[in-house]
CSV table of C-alpha atoms in Angstrom, one decimal:
chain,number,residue,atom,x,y,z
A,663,UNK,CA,0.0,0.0,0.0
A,664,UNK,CA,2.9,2.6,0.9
A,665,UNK,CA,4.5,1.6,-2.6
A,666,UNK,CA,1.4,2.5,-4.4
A,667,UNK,CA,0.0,5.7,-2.5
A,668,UNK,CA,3.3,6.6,-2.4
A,669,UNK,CA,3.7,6.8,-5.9
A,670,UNK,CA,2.4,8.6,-9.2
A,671,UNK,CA,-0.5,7.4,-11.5
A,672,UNK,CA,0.7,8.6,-15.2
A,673,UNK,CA,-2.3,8.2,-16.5
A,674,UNK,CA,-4.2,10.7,-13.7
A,675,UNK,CA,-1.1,13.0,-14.5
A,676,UNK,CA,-2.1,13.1,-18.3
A,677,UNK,CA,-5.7,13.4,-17.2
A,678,UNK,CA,-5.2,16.6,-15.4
A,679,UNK,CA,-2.9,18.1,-18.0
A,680,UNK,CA,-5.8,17.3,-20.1
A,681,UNK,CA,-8.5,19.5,-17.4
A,682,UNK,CA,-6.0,22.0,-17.4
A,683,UNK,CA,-5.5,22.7,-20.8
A,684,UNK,CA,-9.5,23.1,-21.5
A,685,UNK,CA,-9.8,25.0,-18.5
A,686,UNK,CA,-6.6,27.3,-19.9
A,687,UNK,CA,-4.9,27.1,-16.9
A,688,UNK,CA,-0.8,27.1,-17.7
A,689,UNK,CA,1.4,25.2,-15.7
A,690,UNK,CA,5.4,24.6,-15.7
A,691,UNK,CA,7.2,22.3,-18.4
A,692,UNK,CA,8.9,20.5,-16.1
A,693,UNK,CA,6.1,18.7,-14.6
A,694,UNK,CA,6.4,15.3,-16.6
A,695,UNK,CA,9.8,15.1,-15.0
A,696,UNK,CA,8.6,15.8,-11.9
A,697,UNK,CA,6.3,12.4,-12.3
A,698,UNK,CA,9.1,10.3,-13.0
A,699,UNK,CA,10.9,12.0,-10.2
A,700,UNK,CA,7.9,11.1,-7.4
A,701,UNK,CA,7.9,7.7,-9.0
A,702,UNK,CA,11.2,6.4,-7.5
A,703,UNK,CA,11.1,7.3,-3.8
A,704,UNK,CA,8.2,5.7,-2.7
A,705,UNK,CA,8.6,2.3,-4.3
A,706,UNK,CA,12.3,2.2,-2.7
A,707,UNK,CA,11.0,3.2,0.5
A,708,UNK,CA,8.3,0.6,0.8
A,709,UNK,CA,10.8,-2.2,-0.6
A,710,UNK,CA,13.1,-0.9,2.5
A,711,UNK,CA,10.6,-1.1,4.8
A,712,UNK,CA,9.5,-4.7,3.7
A,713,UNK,CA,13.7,-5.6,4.2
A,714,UNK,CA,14.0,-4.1,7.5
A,715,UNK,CA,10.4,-5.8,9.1
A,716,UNK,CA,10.6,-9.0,7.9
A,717,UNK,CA,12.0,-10.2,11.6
A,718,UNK,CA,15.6,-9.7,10.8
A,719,UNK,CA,17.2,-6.3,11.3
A,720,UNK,CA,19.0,-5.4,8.0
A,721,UNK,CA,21.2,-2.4,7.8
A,722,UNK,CA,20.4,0.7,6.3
A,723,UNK,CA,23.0,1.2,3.8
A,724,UNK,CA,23.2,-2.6,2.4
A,725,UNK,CA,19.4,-3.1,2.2
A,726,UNK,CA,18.9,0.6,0.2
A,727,UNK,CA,21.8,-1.0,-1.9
A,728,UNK,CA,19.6,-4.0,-2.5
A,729,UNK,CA,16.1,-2.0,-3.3
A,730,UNK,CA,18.0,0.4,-5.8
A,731,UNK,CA,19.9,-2.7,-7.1
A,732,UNK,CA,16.7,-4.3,-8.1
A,733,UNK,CA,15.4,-4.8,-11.6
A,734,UNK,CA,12.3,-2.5,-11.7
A,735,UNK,CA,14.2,0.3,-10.3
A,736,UNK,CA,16.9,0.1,-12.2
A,737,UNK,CA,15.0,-0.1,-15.4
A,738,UNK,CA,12.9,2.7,-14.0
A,739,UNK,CA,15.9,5.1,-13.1
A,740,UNK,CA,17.6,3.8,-16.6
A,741,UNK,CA,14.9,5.0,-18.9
A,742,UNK,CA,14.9,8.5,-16.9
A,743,UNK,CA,18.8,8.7,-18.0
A,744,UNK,CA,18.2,7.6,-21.4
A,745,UNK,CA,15.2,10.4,-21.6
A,746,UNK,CA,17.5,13.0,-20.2
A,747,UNK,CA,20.1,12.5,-22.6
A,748,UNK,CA,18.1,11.8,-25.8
A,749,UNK,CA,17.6,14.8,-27.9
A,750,UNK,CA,14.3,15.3,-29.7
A,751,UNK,CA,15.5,14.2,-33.2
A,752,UNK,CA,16.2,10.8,-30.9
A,753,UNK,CA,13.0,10.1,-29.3
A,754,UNK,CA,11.3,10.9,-32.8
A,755,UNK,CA,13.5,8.2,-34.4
A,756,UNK,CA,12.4,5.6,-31.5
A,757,UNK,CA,8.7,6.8,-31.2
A,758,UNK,CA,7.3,4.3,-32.9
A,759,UNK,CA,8.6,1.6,-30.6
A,760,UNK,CA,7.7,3.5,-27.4
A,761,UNK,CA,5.3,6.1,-27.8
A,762,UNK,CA,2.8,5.0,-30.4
A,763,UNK,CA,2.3,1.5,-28.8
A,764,UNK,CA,2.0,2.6,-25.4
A,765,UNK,CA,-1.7,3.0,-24.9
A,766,UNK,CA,-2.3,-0.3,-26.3
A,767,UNK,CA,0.0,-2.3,-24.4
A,768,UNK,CA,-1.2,0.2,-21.3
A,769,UNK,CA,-5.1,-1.6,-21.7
A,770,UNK,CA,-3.1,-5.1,-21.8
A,771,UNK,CA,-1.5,-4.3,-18.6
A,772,UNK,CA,-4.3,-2.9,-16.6
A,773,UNK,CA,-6.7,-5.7,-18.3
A,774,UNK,CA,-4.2,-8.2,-17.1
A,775,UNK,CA,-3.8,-6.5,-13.2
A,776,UNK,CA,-7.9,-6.0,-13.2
A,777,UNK,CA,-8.0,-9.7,-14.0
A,778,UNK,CA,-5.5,-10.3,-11.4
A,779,UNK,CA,-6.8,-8.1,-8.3
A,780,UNK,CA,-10.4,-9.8,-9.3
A,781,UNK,CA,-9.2,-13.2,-8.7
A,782,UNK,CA,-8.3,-12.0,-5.2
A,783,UNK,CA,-11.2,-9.9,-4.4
A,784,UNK,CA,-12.6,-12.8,-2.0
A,785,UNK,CA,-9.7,-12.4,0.1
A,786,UNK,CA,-10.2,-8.3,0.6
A,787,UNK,CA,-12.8,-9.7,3.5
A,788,UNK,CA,-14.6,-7.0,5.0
A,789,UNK,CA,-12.5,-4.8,4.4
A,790,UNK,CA,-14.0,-3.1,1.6
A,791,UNK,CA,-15.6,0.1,3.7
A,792,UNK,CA,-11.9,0.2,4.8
A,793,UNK,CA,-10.4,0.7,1.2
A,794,UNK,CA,-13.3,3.0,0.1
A,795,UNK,CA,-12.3,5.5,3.2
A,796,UNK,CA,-8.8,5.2,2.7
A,797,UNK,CA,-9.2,5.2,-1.1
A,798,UNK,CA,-11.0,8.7,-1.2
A,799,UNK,CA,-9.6,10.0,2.0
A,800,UNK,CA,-6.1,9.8,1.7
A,801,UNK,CA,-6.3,11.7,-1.9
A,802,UNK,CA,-8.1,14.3,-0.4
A,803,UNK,CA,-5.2,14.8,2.2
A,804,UNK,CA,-2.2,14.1,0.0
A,805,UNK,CA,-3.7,16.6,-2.9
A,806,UNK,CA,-4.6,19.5,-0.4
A,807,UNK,CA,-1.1,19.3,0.9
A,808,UNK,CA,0.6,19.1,-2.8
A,809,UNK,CA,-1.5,22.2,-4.1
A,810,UNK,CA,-0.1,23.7,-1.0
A,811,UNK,CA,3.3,23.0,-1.0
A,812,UNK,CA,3.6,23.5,-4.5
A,813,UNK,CA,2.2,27.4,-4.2
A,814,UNK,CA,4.6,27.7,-1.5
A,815,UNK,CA,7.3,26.8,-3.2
A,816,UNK,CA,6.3,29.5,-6.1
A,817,UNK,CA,4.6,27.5,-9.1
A,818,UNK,CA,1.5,28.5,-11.1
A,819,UNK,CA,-1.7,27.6,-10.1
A,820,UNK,CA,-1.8,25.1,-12.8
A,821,UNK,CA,1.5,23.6,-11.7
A,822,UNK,CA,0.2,23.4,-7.8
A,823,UNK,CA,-2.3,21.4,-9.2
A,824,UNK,CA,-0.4,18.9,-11.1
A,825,UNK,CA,1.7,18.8,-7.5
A,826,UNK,CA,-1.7,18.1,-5.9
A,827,UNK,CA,-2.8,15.8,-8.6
A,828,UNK,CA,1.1,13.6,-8.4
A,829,UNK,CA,0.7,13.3,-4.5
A,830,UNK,CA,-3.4,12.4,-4.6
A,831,UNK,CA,-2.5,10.2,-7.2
A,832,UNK,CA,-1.7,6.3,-6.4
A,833,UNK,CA,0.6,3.8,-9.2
A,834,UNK,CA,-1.2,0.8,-10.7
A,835,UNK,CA,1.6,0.1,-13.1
A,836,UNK,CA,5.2,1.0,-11.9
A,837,UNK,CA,4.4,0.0,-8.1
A,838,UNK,CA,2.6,-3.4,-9.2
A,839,UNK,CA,5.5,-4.0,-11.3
A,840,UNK,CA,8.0,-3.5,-8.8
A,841,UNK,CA,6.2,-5.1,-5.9
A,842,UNK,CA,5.6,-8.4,-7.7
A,843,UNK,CA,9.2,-8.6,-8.7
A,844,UNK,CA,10.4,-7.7,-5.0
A,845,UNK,CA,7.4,-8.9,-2.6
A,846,UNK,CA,6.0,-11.8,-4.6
A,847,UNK,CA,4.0,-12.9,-1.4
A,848,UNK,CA,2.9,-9.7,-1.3
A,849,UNK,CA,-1.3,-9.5,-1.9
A,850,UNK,CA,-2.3,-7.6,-4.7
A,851,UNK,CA,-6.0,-7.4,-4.3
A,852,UNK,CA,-5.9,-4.6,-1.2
A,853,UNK,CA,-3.9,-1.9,-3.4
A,854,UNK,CA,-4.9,-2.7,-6.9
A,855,UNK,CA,-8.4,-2.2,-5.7
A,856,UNK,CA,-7.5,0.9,-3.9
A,857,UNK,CA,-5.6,2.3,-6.1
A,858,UNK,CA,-7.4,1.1,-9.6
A,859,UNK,CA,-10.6,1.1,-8.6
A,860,UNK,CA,-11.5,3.4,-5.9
A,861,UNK,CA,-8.6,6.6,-6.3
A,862,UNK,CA,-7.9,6.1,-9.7
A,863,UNK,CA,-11.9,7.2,-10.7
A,864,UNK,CA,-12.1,9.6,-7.8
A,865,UNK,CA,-9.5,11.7,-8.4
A,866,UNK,CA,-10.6,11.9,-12.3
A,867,UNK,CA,-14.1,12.7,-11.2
A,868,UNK,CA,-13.7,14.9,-7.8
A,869,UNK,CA,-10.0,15.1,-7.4
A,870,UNK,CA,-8.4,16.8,-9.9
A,871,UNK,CA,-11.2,19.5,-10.3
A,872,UNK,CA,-11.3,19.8,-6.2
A,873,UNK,CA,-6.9,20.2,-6.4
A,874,UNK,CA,-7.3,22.9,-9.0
A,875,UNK,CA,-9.7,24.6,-6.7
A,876,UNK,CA,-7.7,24.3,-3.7
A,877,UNK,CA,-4.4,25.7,-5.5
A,878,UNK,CA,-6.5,28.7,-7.1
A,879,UNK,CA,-8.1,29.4,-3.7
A,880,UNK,CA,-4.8,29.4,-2.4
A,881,UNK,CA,-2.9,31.5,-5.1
A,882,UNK,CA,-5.5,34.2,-4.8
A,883,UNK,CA,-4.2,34.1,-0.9
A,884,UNK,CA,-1.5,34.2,-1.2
């Protein structure tokens, strides 16, 4: 669960680009970056924490070494290098193998993790009211405080809504993939029904307008 609400949906992210562009709202170029940047932490954090409570105390510096070792992040933090250094004549020249396919094999994936998370669904138990509070809740929280933070620290409205938007947000597909990988006994059904199908539709019906509110509200107080 920390993995996942810890880290970014991209799909939510290119959802409110989307709201802010009809809306005409500007916001800062560097905000895609900033996505792949909030990507990283979380997932590192939560495989940390898995390495240091699993009934053996593990030091710090050896099990970080591990969890930024691992496959998923290093292919993660890879493909951020390779975007840095890639001009735009580059990425043109590979877009067909990256871009232009990526919202088809996107469906596959999230067909493929739906399928999985409702094979597992029996085992949520009763705890479904629990996943609908902390799956609308915790958005509310972690997007008030990112349209916050992010007019404190001097971007646009628009941008302090993406910030609001990146920290509501909650990964179904770089999370998954790295917790399956890493914690393979790890039960998928709790945050792929959180985060998929609870937070994922929230914040594109109430969130993202509600974050863009907040950071407007906030701007004019400012």
């Amino acid at each position: 669960m920390a993995a996942h609400y810890g880290s970014t949906s991209a799909v939510t992210f290119l959802a409110a680009l989307s709201f802010l562009d009809q809306a005409k709202s500007p916001y800062e170029g560097f905000m895609p970056g900033l996505l792949a940047l909030m990507e990283v932490p979380a997932i590192v954090v939560a495989l940390l924490l898995v390495k240091r409570t699993d009934g053996k105390h593990v030091p710090l510096l050896p099990a970080l070494h591990h969890v930024l070792a691992s496959k998923s992040i290093l292919l993660l933090l890879g493909g951020m290098v390779i975007g840095f250094c890639a001009d735009r004549q580059g990425m043109q020249s590979t877009a067909a193998f990256f871009v232009a396919p990526f919202k088809g094999v996107l469906c596959l994936f999230l067909l493929e993790l739906g399928m999985v998370a409702a094979s597992r669904l029996g085992e949520l138990k009763g705890r479904v009211m629990f996943l609908a509070l902390y799956g609308t809740l915790l958005p509310i929280t972690h997007g008030t405080l990112g349209a916050l933070v992010g007019t404190w620290c001097g971007l646009s409205p628009g941008g302090a809504t993406v910030m609001g938007v990146l920290a509501a947000s909650a990964s179904y597909i770089a999370a998954p993939a790295a917790v399956r990988l890493a914690i393979p006994e790890a039960n998928p059904a709790y945050p792929l029904t959180g985060a998929l199908g609870i937070t994922f539709p929230f914040n594109l019906a109430f969130g993202i307008p509600l974050y863009h509110f907040i950071a407007n509200a906030v701007a004019k107080t400012a």
